[in-house]
Amino acid sequence: MLNIKELELSDLEANDVRDEYIYYESDSSDYRFQIAEDEAFYLGSQLTSAQKEYLNSVGQPAEANNKIRPAVEQVLSNIAGAKPEWDIEPLGVMDGGLAKVYNQLVDKIWRDSDGDVQFRKGCKDFLVKGIAYMYVYPDYQGDGGLGGIRVKNIKPESVFVDPNSTLPDFSDATSIIISDLHTKESLKISFPEFAKEIDEAEEDFYRNEISSGNYNKDQVYTAGDIGNDSQPKCRKFIRFSKISVPKALLTESISGKHKVYDKEEYKEIAKDKRYQKLLDEGAVTEDIIYETLVRETCVIGDTIYYDEVHPINEYPIIPACNEHTGTPYSASDVRHAKSPQRMLNRTEALIIAHTNATTNFKLVVEDGAIDPGELQKWNIPNAVIRANPGALREGKIKEFAPPAVSSQLFSEKQRYEIDIEQVFGAYKYMQGMASESPGTVGEAQIVEEAVSRKQNWKVLPIYDMLTRAGKIAV
């Protein structure tokens, strides 16, 4: 007879979850700043305060010519314009009816979750921030209070992963924490039975989002730029970890058929004398096996609200890493485009500054050569200007203009733009600029084929994420 131990969950206090969150948050602080800067570059906030001050001090425009956003939007129009759906395929001849039921079920989950909206948001996070998350969760208040399964996109800034994870799906992480800031009033709507505890919870005002601090003359705001208001807030933590649950594996010796039972089911079978006889005769063998399940713990403030074990084997928070680096901190396409974008901004600042210098030339006038009032007419077209006799002949009035700008600057500007387009595979003619189209139809087909292969390969992690989310949902 097997001795299956009771499932004992390790003691977990609210402070344990908070301490783990602080550890994960501090380890990922630089990475989350990079996410903030990637988003700022996409939105056009590309100059630091020091760069702005320097450009203004040398008479150059503190502006950015944002080529990243149109490239990102071109890729998004290709990959996020689709309407994905889950499809359950029957394995056996008699599975068609069951597959049809499951297809209707997952279609309802996708529809009730506004799946297309969640998919588009995930694609944008994938390109701009380098990672997208899809969260499968039970909505206990859905369907008029009857409950239901939902999926939604989670902002990367709200997910904190064990930094020791090396797999692209984070399945080897010790734990994953979703943590975000809520007003207490909104939490009481989600957890009405814990309204008193929420009112007494410790207040928190620190957002997950970080401000890049970059300058944008047009004042584009992100969540990290928004200040705190007077509403009381507190932090919610949802921690996922994996546990091993012991079970009994019973195998029929002759046929090899087997079945798995949990502790309670095995106890009932073991009471049957016929089973004991089969066991003594060697007709049945039994072994202890372990199944990996997911434990979910919810903490608000200093209180654990629930601590449950779910009948799933994988974390319900599923990532799609743009460029996985063997860490939970993947890189984005925008991050690779930031360097040529900086060089493009610098080159255009030089070109504009030179143009201003040629149109606003310097005039050197010897004292007494011309009346100061006449100098005001110098830039007026067709103006009649009176100078003192001999002033021009004797060179007492001289006009200085800078040499013509080098054509190399314009070549460099074009090269940086192409570098950005190559990162995304979004060339100008694909963005609607007919003047930049290839010379022949054959050349256009070659480019479009290369771009399609690149973007189709790039989007594979997103569809892998959706596939895993569908498996967890059903």
Short mmCIF file of N, CA and C in Angstrom, two decimals, residues 375-472:
data_model
loop_
_atom_site.label_atom_id
_atom_site.label_comp_id
_atom_site.label_asym_id
_atom_site.label_seq_id
_atom_site.Cartn_x
_atom_site.Cartn_y
_atom_site.Cartn_z
N LEU A 375 20.87 99.87 -40.97
CA LEU A 375 21.15 98.43 -40.82
C LEU A 375 19.88 97.60 -40.67
N GLN A 376 18.82 98.21 -40.14
CA GLN A 376 17.57 97.49 -39.95
C GLN A 376 16.94 97.07 -41.26
N LYS A 377 17.36 97.74 -42.38
CA LYS A 377 16.76 97.43 -43.69
C LYS A 377 17.52 96.32 -44.42
N TRP A 378 18.64 95.84 -43.83
CA TRP A 378 19.55 94.97 -44.59
C TRP A 378 18.87 93.68 -45.09
N ASN A 379 17.97 93.11 -44.32
CA ASN A 379 17.30 91.86 -44.72
C ASN A 379 15.99 92.08 -45.45
N ILE A 380 15.63 93.36 -45.70
CA ILE A 380 14.37 93.65 -46.39
C ILE A 380 14.60 93.60 -47.89
N PRO A 381 13.83 92.78 -48.63
CA PRO A 381 13.99 92.71 -50.09
C PRO A 381 13.71 94.06 -50.75
N ASN A 382 14.51 94.38 -51.76
CA ASN A 382 14.35 95.61 -52.58
C ASN A 382 14.46 96.88 -51.76
N ALA A 383 15.09 96.83 -50.59
CA ALA A 383 15.23 98.03 -49.77
C ALA A 383 16.38 98.90 -50.31
N VAL A 384 16.23 100.23 -50.15
CA VAL A 384 17.29 101.18 -50.52
C VAL A 384 18.03 101.54 -49.24
N ILE A 385 19.33 101.21 -49.20
CA ILE A 385 20.13 101.41 -47.99
C ILE A 385 21.22 102.44 -48.29
N ARG A 386 21.31 103.43 -47.44
CA ARG A 386 22.31 104.49 -47.62
C ARG A 386 23.50 104.22 -46.70
N ALA A 387 24.69 104.21 -47.29
CA ALA A 387 25.94 104.06 -46.53
C ALA A 387 26.78 105.30 -46.71
N ASN A 388 27.72 105.52 -45.83
CA ASN A 388 28.60 106.69 -45.93
C ASN A 388 29.50 106.55 -47.15
N PRO A 389 29.87 107.65 -47.73
CA PRO A 389 30.70 107.61 -48.95
C PRO A 389 31.98 106.78 -48.74
N GLY A 390 32.23 105.86 -49.66
CA GLY A 390 33.46 105.07 -49.64
C GLY A 390 33.42 103.88 -48.72
N ALA A 391 32.32 103.66 -47.99
CA ALA A 391 32.29 102.57 -47.00
C ALA A 391 32.39 101.22 -47.68
N LEU A 392 31.63 101.01 -48.77
CA LEU A 392 31.68 99.74 -49.47
C LEU A 392 33.00 99.56 -50.22
N ARG A 393 33.45 100.66 -50.88
CA ARG A 393 34.69 100.58 -51.67
C ARG A 393 35.89 100.27 -50.80
N GLU A 394 35.92 100.83 -49.61
CA GLU A 394 37.04 100.63 -48.71
C GLU A 394 36.88 99.40 -47.82
N GLY A 395 35.81 98.63 -48.04
CA GLY A 395 35.62 97.39 -47.29
C GLY A 395 35.25 97.58 -45.84
N LYS A 396 34.61 98.70 -45.52
CA LYS A 396 34.20 98.94 -44.14
C LYS A 396 32.91 98.19 -43.77
N ILE A 397 32.23 97.67 -44.79
CA ILE A 397 31.04 96.85 -44.57
C ILE A 397 31.29 95.50 -45.23
N LYS A 398 31.30 94.44 -44.43
CA LYS A 398 31.56 93.09 -44.95
C LYS A 398 30.47 92.13 -44.50
N GLU A 399 30.11 91.27 -45.44
CA GLU A 399 29.08 90.27 -45.17
C GLU A 399 29.73 88.89 -45.17
N PHE A 400 29.51 88.14 -44.07
CA PHE A 400 30.11 86.80 -43.95
C PHE A 400 28.99 85.75 -43.97
N ALA A 401 29.17 84.72 -44.79
CA ALA A 401 28.21 83.60 -44.87
C ALA A 401 29.01 82.30 -44.75
N PRO A 402 28.45 81.30 -44.05
CA PRO A 402 29.16 80.03 -43.91
C PRO A 402 29.23 79.30 -45.25
N PRO A 403 30.20 78.40 -45.41
CA PRO A 403 30.28 77.63 -46.66
C PRO A 403 29.06 76.72 -46.81
N ALA A 404 28.83 76.27 -48.03
CA ALA A 404 27.68 75.40 -48.30
C ALA A 404 27.79 74.12 -47.48
N VAL A 405 26.63 73.63 -47.08
CA VAL A 405 26.61 72.40 -46.30
C VAL A 405 27.06 71.22 -47.16
N SER A 406 27.79 70.30 -46.53
CA SER A 406 28.29 69.15 -47.27
C SER A 406 27.14 68.22 -47.64
N SER A 407 27.19 67.72 -48.86
CA SER A 407 26.16 66.77 -49.29
C SER A 407 26.23 65.46 -48.52
N GLN A 408 27.38 65.23 -47.85
CA GLN A 408 27.53 64.01 -47.07
C GLN A 408 26.53 63.96 -45.92
N LEU A 409 26.15 65.13 -45.39
CA LEU A 409 25.17 65.17 -44.30
C LEU A 409 23.83 64.60 -44.76
N PHE A 410 23.42 64.95 -45.97
CA PHE A 410 22.15 64.44 -46.48
C PHE A 410 22.23 62.94 -46.75
N SER A 411 23.40 62.47 -47.18
CA SER A 411 23.58 61.03 -47.38
C SER A 411 23.50 60.29 -46.05
N GLU A 412 24.13 60.90 -45.01
CA GLU A 412 24.08 60.27 -43.69
C GLU A 412 22.66 60.24 -43.15
N LYS A 413 21.92 61.32 -43.37
CA LYS A 413 20.51 61.38 -42.94
C LYS A 413 19.71 60.25 -43.57
N GLN A 414 19.90 60.05 -44.87
CA GLN A 414 19.18 58.99 -45.57
C GLN A 414 19.60 57.61 -45.06
N ARG A 415 20.89 57.45 -44.74
CA ARG A 415 21.37 56.16 -44.26
C ARG A 415 20.74 55.81 -42.92
N TYR A 416 20.63 56.79 -42.01
CA TYR A 416 20.03 56.53 -40.71
C TYR A 416 18.55 56.17 -40.84
N GLU A 417 17.86 56.82 -41.78
CA GLU A 417 16.45 56.48 -42.00
C GLU A 417 16.31 55.03 -42.50
N ILE A 418 17.21 54.62 -43.39
CA ILE A 418 17.18 53.25 -43.90
C ILE A 418 17.50 52.26 -42.78
N ASP A 419 18.43 52.63 -41.89
CA ASP A 419 18.76 51.75 -40.76
C ASP A 419 17.53 51.49 -39.90
N ILE A 420 16.72 52.53 -39.65
CA ILE A 420 15.50 52.37 -38.86
C ILE A 420 14.51 51.48 -39.61
N GLU A 421 14.37 51.71 -40.92
CA GLU A 421 13.43 50.91 -41.70
C GLU A 421 13.84 49.44 -41.71
N GLN A 422 15.15 49.17 -41.75
CA GLN A 422 15.62 47.78 -41.79
C GLN A 422 15.35 47.06 -40.47
N VAL A 423 15.40 47.78 -39.36
CA VAL A 423 15.11 47.15 -38.07
C VAL A 423 13.71 46.56 -38.08
N PHE A 424 12.76 47.30 -38.62
CA PHE A 424 11.35 46.88 -38.58
C PHE A 424 10.92 46.14 -39.85
N GLY A 425 11.70 46.28 -40.93
CA GLY A 425 11.24 45.75 -42.20
C GLY A 425 10.07 46.56 -42.73
N ALA A 426 10.12 47.87 -42.54
CA ALA A 426 9.03 48.76 -42.96
C ALA A 426 9.64 49.91 -43.77
N TYR A 427 9.74 49.70 -45.07
CA TYR A 427 10.39 50.68 -45.93
C TYR A 427 9.41 51.76 -46.37
N LYS A 428 9.94 52.87 -46.83
CA LYS A 428 9.10 54.05 -47.07
C LYS A 428 8.00 53.79 -48.08
N TYR A 429 8.33 53.05 -49.15
CA TYR A 429 7.29 52.84 -50.17
C TYR A 429 6.17 51.97 -49.62
N MET A 430 6.48 51.14 -48.60
CA MET A 430 5.44 50.33 -47.97
C MET A 430 4.58 51.17 -47.04
N GLN A 431 5.08 52.36 -46.69
CA GLN A 431 4.31 53.27 -45.86
C GLN A 431 3.51 54.27 -46.69
N GLY A 432 3.49 54.05 -48.03
CA GLY A 432 2.68 54.90 -48.90
C GLY A 432 3.44 55.95 -49.67
N MET A 433 4.78 55.94 -49.62
CA MET A 433 5.57 56.94 -50.35
C MET A 433 5.93 56.36 -51.72
N ALA A 434 5.15 56.73 -52.73
CA ALA A 434 5.34 56.17 -54.07
C ALA A 434 6.70 56.55 -54.65
N SER A 435 7.22 57.70 -54.26
CA SER A 435 8.51 58.15 -54.82
C SER A 435 9.66 57.25 -54.39
N GLU A 436 9.46 56.48 -53.32
CA GLU A 436 10.53 55.61 -52.83
C GLU A 436 10.36 54.16 -53.29
N SER A 437 9.44 53.93 -54.21
CA SER A 437 9.17 52.55 -54.63
C SER A 437 10.32 52.02 -55.49
N PRO A 438 10.53 50.70 -55.49
CA PRO A 438 11.59 50.10 -56.33
C PRO A 438 11.35 50.39 -57.81
N GLY A 439 12.41 50.20 -58.59
CA GLY A 439 12.31 50.54 -60.01
C GLY A 439 11.42 49.64 -60.81
N THR A 440 11.36 48.36 -60.45
CA THR A 440 10.57 47.41 -61.23
C THR A 440 9.65 46.59 -60.31
N VAL A 441 8.69 45.92 -60.92
CA VAL A 441 7.78 45.06 -60.17
C VAL A 441 8.54 43.91 -59.53
N GLY A 442 9.52 43.37 -60.23
CA GLY A 442 10.32 42.27 -59.70
C GLY A 442 11.08 42.67 -58.46
N GLU A 443 11.65 43.89 -58.47
CA GLU A 443 12.37 44.38 -57.29
C GLU A 443 11.42 44.55 -56.11
N ALA A 444 10.22 45.05 -56.38
CA ALA A 444 9.23 45.22 -55.31
C ALA A 444 8.82 43.88 -54.72
N GLN A 445 8.68 42.87 -55.55
CA GLN A 445 8.31 41.54 -55.06
C GLN A 445 9.41 40.94 -54.19
N ILE A 446 10.67 41.17 -54.57
CA ILE A 446 11.79 40.67 -53.77
C ILE A 446 11.78 41.30 -52.38
N VAL A 447 11.57 42.63 -52.33
CA VAL A 447 11.55 43.33 -51.05
C VAL A 447 10.37 42.87 -50.20
N GLU A 448 9.18 42.78 -50.80
CA GLU A 448 8.00 42.40 -50.04
C GLU A 448 8.09 40.96 -49.53
N GLU A 449 8.71 40.08 -50.31
CA GLU A 449 8.88 38.71 -49.87
C GLU A 449 9.82 38.64 -48.67
N ALA A 450 10.91 39.41 -48.73
CA ALA A 450 11.86 39.44 -47.61
C ALA A 450 11.21 40.02 -46.36
N VAL A 451 10.43 41.08 -46.54
CA VAL A 451 9.76 41.71 -45.40
C VAL A 451 8.72 40.78 -44.81
N SER A 452 7.97 40.08 -45.65
CA SER A 452 6.95 39.15 -45.15
C SER A 452 7.57 38.03 -44.34
N ARG A 453 8.68 37.48 -44.84
CA ARG A 453 9.34 36.41 -44.09
C ARG A 453 9.81 36.91 -42.73
N LYS A 454 10.37 38.11 -42.72
CA LYS A 454 10.89 38.66 -41.46
C LYS A 454 9.76 38.91 -40.48
N GLN A 455 8.69 39.56 -40.93
CA GLN A 455 7.61 39.90 -40.01
C GLN A 455 6.81 38.67 -39.60
N ASN A 456 6.67 37.67 -40.48
CA ASN A 456 5.98 36.44 -40.11
C ASN A 456 6.78 35.68 -39.05
N TRP A 457 8.09 35.69 -39.19
CA TRP A 457 8.93 35.04 -38.18
C TRP A 457 8.87 35.82 -36.87
N LYS A 458 8.87 37.13 -36.97
CA LYS A 458 8.87 37.98 -35.77
C LYS A 458 7.62 37.77 -34.93
N VAL A 459 6.48 37.50 -35.57
CA VAL A 459 5.21 37.44 -34.85
C VAL A 459 4.96 36.05 -34.24
N LEU A 460 5.81 35.07 -34.52
CA LEU A 460 5.57 33.72 -34.02
C LEU A 460 5.43 33.65 -32.50
N PRO A 461 6.25 34.36 -31.70
CA PRO A 461 6.07 34.28 -30.23
C PRO A 461 4.70 34.74 -29.77
N ILE A 462 4.08 35.68 -30.50
CA ILE A 462 2.74 36.14 -30.11
C ILE A 462 1.72 35.03 -30.29
N TYR A 463 1.81 34.30 -31.42
CA TYR A 463 0.86 33.21 -31.65
C TYR A 463 1.14 32.03 -30.72
N ASP A 464 2.42 31.83 -30.37
CA ASP A 464 2.73 30.81 -29.36
C ASP A 464 2.07 31.16 -28.03
N MET A 465 2.10 32.46 -27.69
CA MET A 465 1.47 32.93 -26.45
C MET A 465 -0.04 32.67 -26.48
N LEU A 466 -0.68 32.97 -27.61
CA LEU A 466 -2.12 32.75 -27.72
C LEU A 466 -2.46 31.27 -27.64
N THR A 467 -1.62 30.42 -28.24
CA THR A 467 -1.87 28.98 -28.20
C THR A 467 -1.81 28.46 -26.77
N ARG A 468 -0.79 28.87 -26.02
CA ARG A 468 -0.66 28.43 -24.63
C ARG A 468 -1.81 28.96 -23.78
N ALA A 469 -2.23 30.20 -24.07
CA ALA A 469 -3.37 30.77 -23.33
C ALA A 469 -4.64 29.96 -23.60
N GLY A 470 -4.84 29.53 -24.83
CA GLY A 470 -6.02 28.73 -25.15
C GLY A 470 -6.01 27.39 -24.44
N LYS A 471 -4.82 26.76 -24.34
CA LYS A 471 -4.73 25.48 -23.64
C LYS A 471 -5.07 25.63 -22.17
N ILE A 472 -4.62 26.73 -21.56
CA ILE A 472 -4.94 26.95 -20.15
C ILE A 472 -6.41 27.26 -19.95
#
